[in-house]
GROMACS .gro file of C-alpha atoms in nm:
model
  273
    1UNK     CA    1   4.372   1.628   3.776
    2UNK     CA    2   4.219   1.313   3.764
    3UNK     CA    3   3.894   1.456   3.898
    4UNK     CA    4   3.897   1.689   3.669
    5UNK     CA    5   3.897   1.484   3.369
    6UNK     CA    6   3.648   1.263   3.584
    7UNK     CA    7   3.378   1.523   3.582
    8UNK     CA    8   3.453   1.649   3.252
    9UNK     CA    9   3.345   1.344   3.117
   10UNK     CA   10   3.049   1.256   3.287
   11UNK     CA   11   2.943   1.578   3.172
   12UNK     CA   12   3.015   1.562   2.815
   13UNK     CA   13   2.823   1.238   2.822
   14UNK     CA   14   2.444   1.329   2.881
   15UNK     CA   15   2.466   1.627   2.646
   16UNK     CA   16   2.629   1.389   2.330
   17UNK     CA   17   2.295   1.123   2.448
   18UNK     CA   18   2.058   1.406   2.452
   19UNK     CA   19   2.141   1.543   2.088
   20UNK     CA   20   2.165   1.176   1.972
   21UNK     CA   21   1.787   1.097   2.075
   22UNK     CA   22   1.712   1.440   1.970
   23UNK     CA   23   1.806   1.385   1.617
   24UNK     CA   24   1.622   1.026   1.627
   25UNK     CA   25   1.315   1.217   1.765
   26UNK     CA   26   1.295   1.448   1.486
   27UNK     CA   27   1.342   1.182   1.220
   28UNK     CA   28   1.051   0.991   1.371
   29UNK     CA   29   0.886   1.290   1.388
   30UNK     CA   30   0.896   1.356   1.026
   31UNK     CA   31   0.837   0.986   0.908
   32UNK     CA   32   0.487   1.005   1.157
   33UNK     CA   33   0.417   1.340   0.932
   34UNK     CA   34   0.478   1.165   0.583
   35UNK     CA   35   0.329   0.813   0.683
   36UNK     CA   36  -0.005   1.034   0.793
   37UNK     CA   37  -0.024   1.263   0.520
   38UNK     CA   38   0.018   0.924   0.286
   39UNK     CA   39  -0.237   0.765   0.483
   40UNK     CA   40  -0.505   1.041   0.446
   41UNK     CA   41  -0.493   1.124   0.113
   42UNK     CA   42  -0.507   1.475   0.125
   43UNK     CA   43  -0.349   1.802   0.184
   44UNK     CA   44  -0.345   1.862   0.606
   45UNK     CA   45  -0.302   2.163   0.811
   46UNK     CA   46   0.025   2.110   1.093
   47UNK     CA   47  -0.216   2.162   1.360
   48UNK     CA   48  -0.427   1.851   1.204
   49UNK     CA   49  -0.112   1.647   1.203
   50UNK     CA   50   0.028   1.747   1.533
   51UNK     CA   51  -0.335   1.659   1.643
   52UNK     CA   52  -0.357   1.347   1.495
   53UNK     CA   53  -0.018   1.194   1.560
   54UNK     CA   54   0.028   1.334   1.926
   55UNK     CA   55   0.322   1.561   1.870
   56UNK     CA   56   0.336   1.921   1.996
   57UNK     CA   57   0.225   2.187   1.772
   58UNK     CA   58   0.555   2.380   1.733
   59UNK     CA   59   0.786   2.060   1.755
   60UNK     CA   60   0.531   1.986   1.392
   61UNK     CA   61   0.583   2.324   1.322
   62UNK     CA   62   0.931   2.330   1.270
   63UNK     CA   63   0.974   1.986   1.131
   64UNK     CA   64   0.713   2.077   0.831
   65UNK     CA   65   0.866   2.389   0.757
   66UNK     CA   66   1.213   2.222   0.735
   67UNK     CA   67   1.067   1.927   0.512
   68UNK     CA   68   0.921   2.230   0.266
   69UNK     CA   69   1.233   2.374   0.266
   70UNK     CA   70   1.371   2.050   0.100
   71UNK     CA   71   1.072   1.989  -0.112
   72UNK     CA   72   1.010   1.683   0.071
   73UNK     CA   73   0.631   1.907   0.142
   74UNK     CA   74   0.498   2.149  -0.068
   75UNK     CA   75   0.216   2.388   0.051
   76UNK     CA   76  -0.139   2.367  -0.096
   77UNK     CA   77  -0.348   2.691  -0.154
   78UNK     CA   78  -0.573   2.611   0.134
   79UNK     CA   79  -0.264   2.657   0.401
   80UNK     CA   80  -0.244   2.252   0.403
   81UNK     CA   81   0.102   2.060   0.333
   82UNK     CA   82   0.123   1.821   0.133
   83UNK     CA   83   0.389   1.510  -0.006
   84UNK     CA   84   0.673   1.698  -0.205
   85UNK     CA   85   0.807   1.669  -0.563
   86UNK     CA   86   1.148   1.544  -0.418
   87UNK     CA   87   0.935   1.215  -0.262
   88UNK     CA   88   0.823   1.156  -0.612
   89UNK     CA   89   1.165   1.147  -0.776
   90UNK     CA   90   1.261   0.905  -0.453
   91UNK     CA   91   1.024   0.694  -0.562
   92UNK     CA   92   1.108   0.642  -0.981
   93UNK     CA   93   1.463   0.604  -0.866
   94UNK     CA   94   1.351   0.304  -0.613
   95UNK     CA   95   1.082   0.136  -0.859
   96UNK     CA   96   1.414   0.144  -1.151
   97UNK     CA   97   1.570  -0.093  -0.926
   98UNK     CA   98   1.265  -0.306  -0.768
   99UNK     CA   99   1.286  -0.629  -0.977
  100UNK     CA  100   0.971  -0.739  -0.857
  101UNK     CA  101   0.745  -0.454  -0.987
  102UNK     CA  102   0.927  -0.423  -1.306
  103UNK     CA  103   0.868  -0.786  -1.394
  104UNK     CA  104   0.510  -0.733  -1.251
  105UNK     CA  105   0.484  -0.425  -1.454
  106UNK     CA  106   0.563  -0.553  -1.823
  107UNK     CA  107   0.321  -0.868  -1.785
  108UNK     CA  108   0.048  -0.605  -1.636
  109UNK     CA  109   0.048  -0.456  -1.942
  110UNK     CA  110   0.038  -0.823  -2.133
  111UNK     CA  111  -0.276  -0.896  -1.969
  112UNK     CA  112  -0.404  -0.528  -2.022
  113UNK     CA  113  -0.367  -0.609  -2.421
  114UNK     CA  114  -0.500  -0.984  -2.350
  115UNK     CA  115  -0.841  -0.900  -2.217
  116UNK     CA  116  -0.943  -0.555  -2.297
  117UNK     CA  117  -0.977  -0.429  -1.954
  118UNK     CA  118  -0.805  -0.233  -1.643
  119UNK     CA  119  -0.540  -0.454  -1.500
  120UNK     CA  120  -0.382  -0.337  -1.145
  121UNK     CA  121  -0.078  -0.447  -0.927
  122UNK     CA  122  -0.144  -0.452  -0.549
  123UNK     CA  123  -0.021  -0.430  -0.308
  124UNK     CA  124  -0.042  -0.483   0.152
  125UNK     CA  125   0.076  -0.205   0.376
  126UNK     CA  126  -0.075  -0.341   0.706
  127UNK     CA  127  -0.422  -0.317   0.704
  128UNK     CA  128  -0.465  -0.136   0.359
  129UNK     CA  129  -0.462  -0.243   0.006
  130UNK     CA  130  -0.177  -0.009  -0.217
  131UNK     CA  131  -0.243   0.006  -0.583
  132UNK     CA  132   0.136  -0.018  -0.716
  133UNK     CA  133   0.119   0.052  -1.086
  134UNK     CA  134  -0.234   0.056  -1.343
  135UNK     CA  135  -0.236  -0.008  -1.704
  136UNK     CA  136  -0.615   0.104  -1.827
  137UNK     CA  137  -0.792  -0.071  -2.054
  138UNK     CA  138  -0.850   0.074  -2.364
  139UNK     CA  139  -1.263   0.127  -2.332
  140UNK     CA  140  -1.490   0.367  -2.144
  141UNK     CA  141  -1.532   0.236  -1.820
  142UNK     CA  142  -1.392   0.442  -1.562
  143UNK     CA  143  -1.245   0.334  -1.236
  144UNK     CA  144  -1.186   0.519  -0.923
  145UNK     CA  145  -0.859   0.401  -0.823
  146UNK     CA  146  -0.543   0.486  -0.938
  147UNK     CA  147  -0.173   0.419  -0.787
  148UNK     CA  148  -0.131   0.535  -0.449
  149UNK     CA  149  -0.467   0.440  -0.405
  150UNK     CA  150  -0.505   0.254  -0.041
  151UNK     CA  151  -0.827   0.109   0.109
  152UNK     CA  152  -0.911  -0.131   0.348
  153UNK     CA  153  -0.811  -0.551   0.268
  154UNK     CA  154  -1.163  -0.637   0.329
  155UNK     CA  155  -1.308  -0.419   0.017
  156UNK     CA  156  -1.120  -0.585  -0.209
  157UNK     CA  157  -1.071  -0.907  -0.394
  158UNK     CA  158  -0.641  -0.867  -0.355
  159UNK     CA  159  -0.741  -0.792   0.041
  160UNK     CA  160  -0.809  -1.179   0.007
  161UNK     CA  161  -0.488  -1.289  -0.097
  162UNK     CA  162  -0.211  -1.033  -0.005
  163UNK     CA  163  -0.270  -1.217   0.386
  164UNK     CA  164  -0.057  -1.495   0.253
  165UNK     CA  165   0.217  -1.615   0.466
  166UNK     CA  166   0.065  -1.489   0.780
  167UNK     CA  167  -0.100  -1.814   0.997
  168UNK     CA  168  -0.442  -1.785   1.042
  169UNK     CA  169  -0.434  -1.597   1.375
  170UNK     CA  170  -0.265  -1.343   1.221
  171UNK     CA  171  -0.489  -1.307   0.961
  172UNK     CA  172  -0.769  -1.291   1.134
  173UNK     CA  173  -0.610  -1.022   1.410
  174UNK     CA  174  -0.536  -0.791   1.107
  175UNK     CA  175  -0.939  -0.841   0.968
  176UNK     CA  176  -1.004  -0.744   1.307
  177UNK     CA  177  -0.831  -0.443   1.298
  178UNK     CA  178  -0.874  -0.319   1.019
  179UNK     CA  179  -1.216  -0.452   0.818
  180UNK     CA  180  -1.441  -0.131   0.767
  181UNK     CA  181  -1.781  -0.089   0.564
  182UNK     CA  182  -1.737   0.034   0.235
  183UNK     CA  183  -1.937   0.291   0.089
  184UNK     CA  184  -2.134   0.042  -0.115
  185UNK     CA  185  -2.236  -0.158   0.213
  186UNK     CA  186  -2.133  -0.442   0.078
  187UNK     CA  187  -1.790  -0.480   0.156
  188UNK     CA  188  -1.814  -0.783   0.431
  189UNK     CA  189  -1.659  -0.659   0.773
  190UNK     CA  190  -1.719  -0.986   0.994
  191UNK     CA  191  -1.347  -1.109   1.082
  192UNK     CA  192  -1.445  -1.479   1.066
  193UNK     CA  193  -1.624  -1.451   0.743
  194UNK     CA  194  -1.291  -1.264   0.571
  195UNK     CA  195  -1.049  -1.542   0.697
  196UNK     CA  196  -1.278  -1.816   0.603
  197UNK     CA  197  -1.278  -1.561   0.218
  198UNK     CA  198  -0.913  -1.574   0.223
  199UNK     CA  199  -0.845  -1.925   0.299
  200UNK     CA  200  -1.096  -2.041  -0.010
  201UNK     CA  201  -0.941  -1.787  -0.237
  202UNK     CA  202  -0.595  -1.891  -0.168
  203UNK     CA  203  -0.660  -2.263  -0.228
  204UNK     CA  204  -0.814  -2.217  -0.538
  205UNK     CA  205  -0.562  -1.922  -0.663
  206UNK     CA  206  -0.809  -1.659  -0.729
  207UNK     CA  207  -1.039  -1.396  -0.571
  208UNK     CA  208  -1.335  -1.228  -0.723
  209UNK     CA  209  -1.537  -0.945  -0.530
  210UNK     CA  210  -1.804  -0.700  -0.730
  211UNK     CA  211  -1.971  -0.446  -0.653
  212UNK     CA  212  -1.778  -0.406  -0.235
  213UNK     CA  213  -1.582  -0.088  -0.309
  214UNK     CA  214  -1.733   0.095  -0.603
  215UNK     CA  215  -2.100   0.050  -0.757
  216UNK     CA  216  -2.087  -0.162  -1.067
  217UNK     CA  217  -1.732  -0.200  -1.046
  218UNK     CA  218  -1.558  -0.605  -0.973
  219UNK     CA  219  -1.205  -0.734  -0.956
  220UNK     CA  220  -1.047  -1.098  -1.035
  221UNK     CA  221  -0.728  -1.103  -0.868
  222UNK     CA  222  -0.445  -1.370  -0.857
  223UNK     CA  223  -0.165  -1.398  -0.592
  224UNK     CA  224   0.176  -1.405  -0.674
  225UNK     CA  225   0.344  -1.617  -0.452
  226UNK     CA  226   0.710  -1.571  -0.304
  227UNK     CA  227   0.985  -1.892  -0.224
  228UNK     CA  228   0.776  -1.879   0.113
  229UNK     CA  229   0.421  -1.901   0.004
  230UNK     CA  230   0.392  -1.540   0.089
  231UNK     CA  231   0.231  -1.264  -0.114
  232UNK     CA  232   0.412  -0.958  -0.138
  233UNK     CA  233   0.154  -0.830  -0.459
  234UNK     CA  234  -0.090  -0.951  -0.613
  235UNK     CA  235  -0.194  -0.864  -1.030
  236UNK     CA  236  -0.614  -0.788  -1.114
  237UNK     CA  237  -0.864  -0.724  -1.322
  238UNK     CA  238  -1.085  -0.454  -1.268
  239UNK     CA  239  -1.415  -0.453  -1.485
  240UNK     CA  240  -1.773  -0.396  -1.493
  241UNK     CA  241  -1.965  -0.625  -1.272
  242UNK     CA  242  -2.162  -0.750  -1.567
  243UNK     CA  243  -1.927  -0.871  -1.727
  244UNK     CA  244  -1.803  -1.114  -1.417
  245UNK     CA  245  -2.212  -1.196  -1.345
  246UNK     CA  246  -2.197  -1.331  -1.743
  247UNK     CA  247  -1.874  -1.567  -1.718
  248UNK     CA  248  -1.582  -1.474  -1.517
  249UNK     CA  249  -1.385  -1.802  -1.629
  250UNK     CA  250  -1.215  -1.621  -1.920
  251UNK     CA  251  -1.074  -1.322  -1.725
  252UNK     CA  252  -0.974  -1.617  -1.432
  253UNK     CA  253  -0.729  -1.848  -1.656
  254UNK     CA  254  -0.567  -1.507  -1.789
  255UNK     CA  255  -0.482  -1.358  -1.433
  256UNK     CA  256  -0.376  -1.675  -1.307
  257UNK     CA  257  -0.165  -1.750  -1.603
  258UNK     CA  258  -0.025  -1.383  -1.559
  259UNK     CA  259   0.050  -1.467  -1.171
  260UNK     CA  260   0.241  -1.791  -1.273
  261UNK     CA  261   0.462  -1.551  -1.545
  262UNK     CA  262   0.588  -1.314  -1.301
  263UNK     CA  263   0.648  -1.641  -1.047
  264UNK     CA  264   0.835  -1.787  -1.284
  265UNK     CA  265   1.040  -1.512  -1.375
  266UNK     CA  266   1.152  -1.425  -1.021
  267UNK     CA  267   1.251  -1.757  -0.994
  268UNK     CA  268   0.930  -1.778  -0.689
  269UNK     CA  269   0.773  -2.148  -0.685
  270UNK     CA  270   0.555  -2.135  -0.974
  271UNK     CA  271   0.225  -2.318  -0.813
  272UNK     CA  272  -0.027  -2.565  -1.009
  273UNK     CA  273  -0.351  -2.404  -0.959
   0.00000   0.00000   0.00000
């Protein structure tokens, strides 16, 4: 009898641990289909995503057609998939309770008022700069980015400063990785050049870059620093390069002073630069 139950169990046992890592397999599966789809931008084809993130074709298949069915994909006319209404309300429901964007928020759209002009929170997500939320100034100059928005660290004046907290190896192993050209050619791509960038722009609490991602187009960004000297986002100007060529000390007092609001208000060490 005792056998019995012996070899009953042992096996029970490999067919419970085969449906376990089965259902971990298909969420990873699914999370490597959103995280891609986020990273490219655009509306995909399964066999481009299977492709690109090494799954097999049916496995991505089936997984897509499940996350349609629960609107967590939605199909575009061009027999792509694409990120899902149900993501979207995910996200509003997450960024009601995120203390550190709402604070961010409100004195993004002080600064919008203050100086006339485009005024962004960013943020890091490895390699790539995320714009979190926009407020747009209330002229005619048109930007290109909008939230959601993700290029490279190195195009950007936030790219600078959102590498606080990591030591300087670090920082310069994620440059490697990750610094591309930009497609004004100006966007500097040598590692040791962007950490020696980074280091000046954190000690003096402001980075300025024009003209590295878009034509005509510059930034001022200021960190905002966490209890540990990190920088989890950072809050920016985003104007015509003119305009910083003139006299950029104007638009450089208000996002720094903007920085040190939300610092203060999340209780983070307010700084004295």
């Amino acid at each position: 009898m005792s056998n019995a139950t012996t070899t009953q169990t042992s096996e029970d046992r490999p067919e419970a641990t085969g449906q376990r890592r089965s259902r971990v397999s298909g969420i990873d599966r699914a999370v490597q289909i959103l995280d891609h789809l986020q990273q490219e931008g655009r509306a995909l084809t399964a066999y481009e995503v299977a492709r690109a993130i090494g799954a097999p074709l049916s496995t991505v298949y089936a997984i897509v057609e499940d996350l349609i069915d629960k609107n967590l994909l939605t199909r575009s006319g061009d027999g792509g998939v694409w990120l899902g209404p149900r993501l979207y309300h995910y996200g509003l429901a997450y960024a009601r309770d995120l203390q550190v964007i709402n604070v961010a928020t409100h004195e993004m759209h002080v600064l919008a008022r203050e100086v006339g002009e485009t005024v962004q929170i960013c943020g890091r997500d490895s390699g790539m700069m995320v714009v979190e939320a926009m407020a747009e100034g209330p002229g005619h100059f048109v930007i290109t980015s909008r939230v959601g928005t993700r290029v490279p660290l190195n195009w950007t004046a936030s790219g600078r400063l959102l590498v606080a907290g990591l030591d300087e190896a670090e920082r310069l192993a994620l440059f490697r990785r990750s610094a591309k050209a930009s497609p004004t050619g100006r966007a500097v791509t040598d590692p040791a050049a962007l950490l020696a960038q980074a280091r000046d722009a954190l000690a003096v609490g402001v980075s300025i870059q024009a003209g590295e991602s878009d034509y005509a187009v510059a930034c001022i960004a200021a960190p905002v620093l966490d209890e540990a000297g990190a920088c989890p986002i950072t809050i920016s100007i985003v104007l015509p390069e003119f305009r910083v060529n003139e006299d950029p000390s104007h638009f450089v007092e208000a996002v720094r002073a903007a920085a040190r609001r939300i610092e203060d208000k999340l209780g983070w060490r307010t700084g004295s630069l």
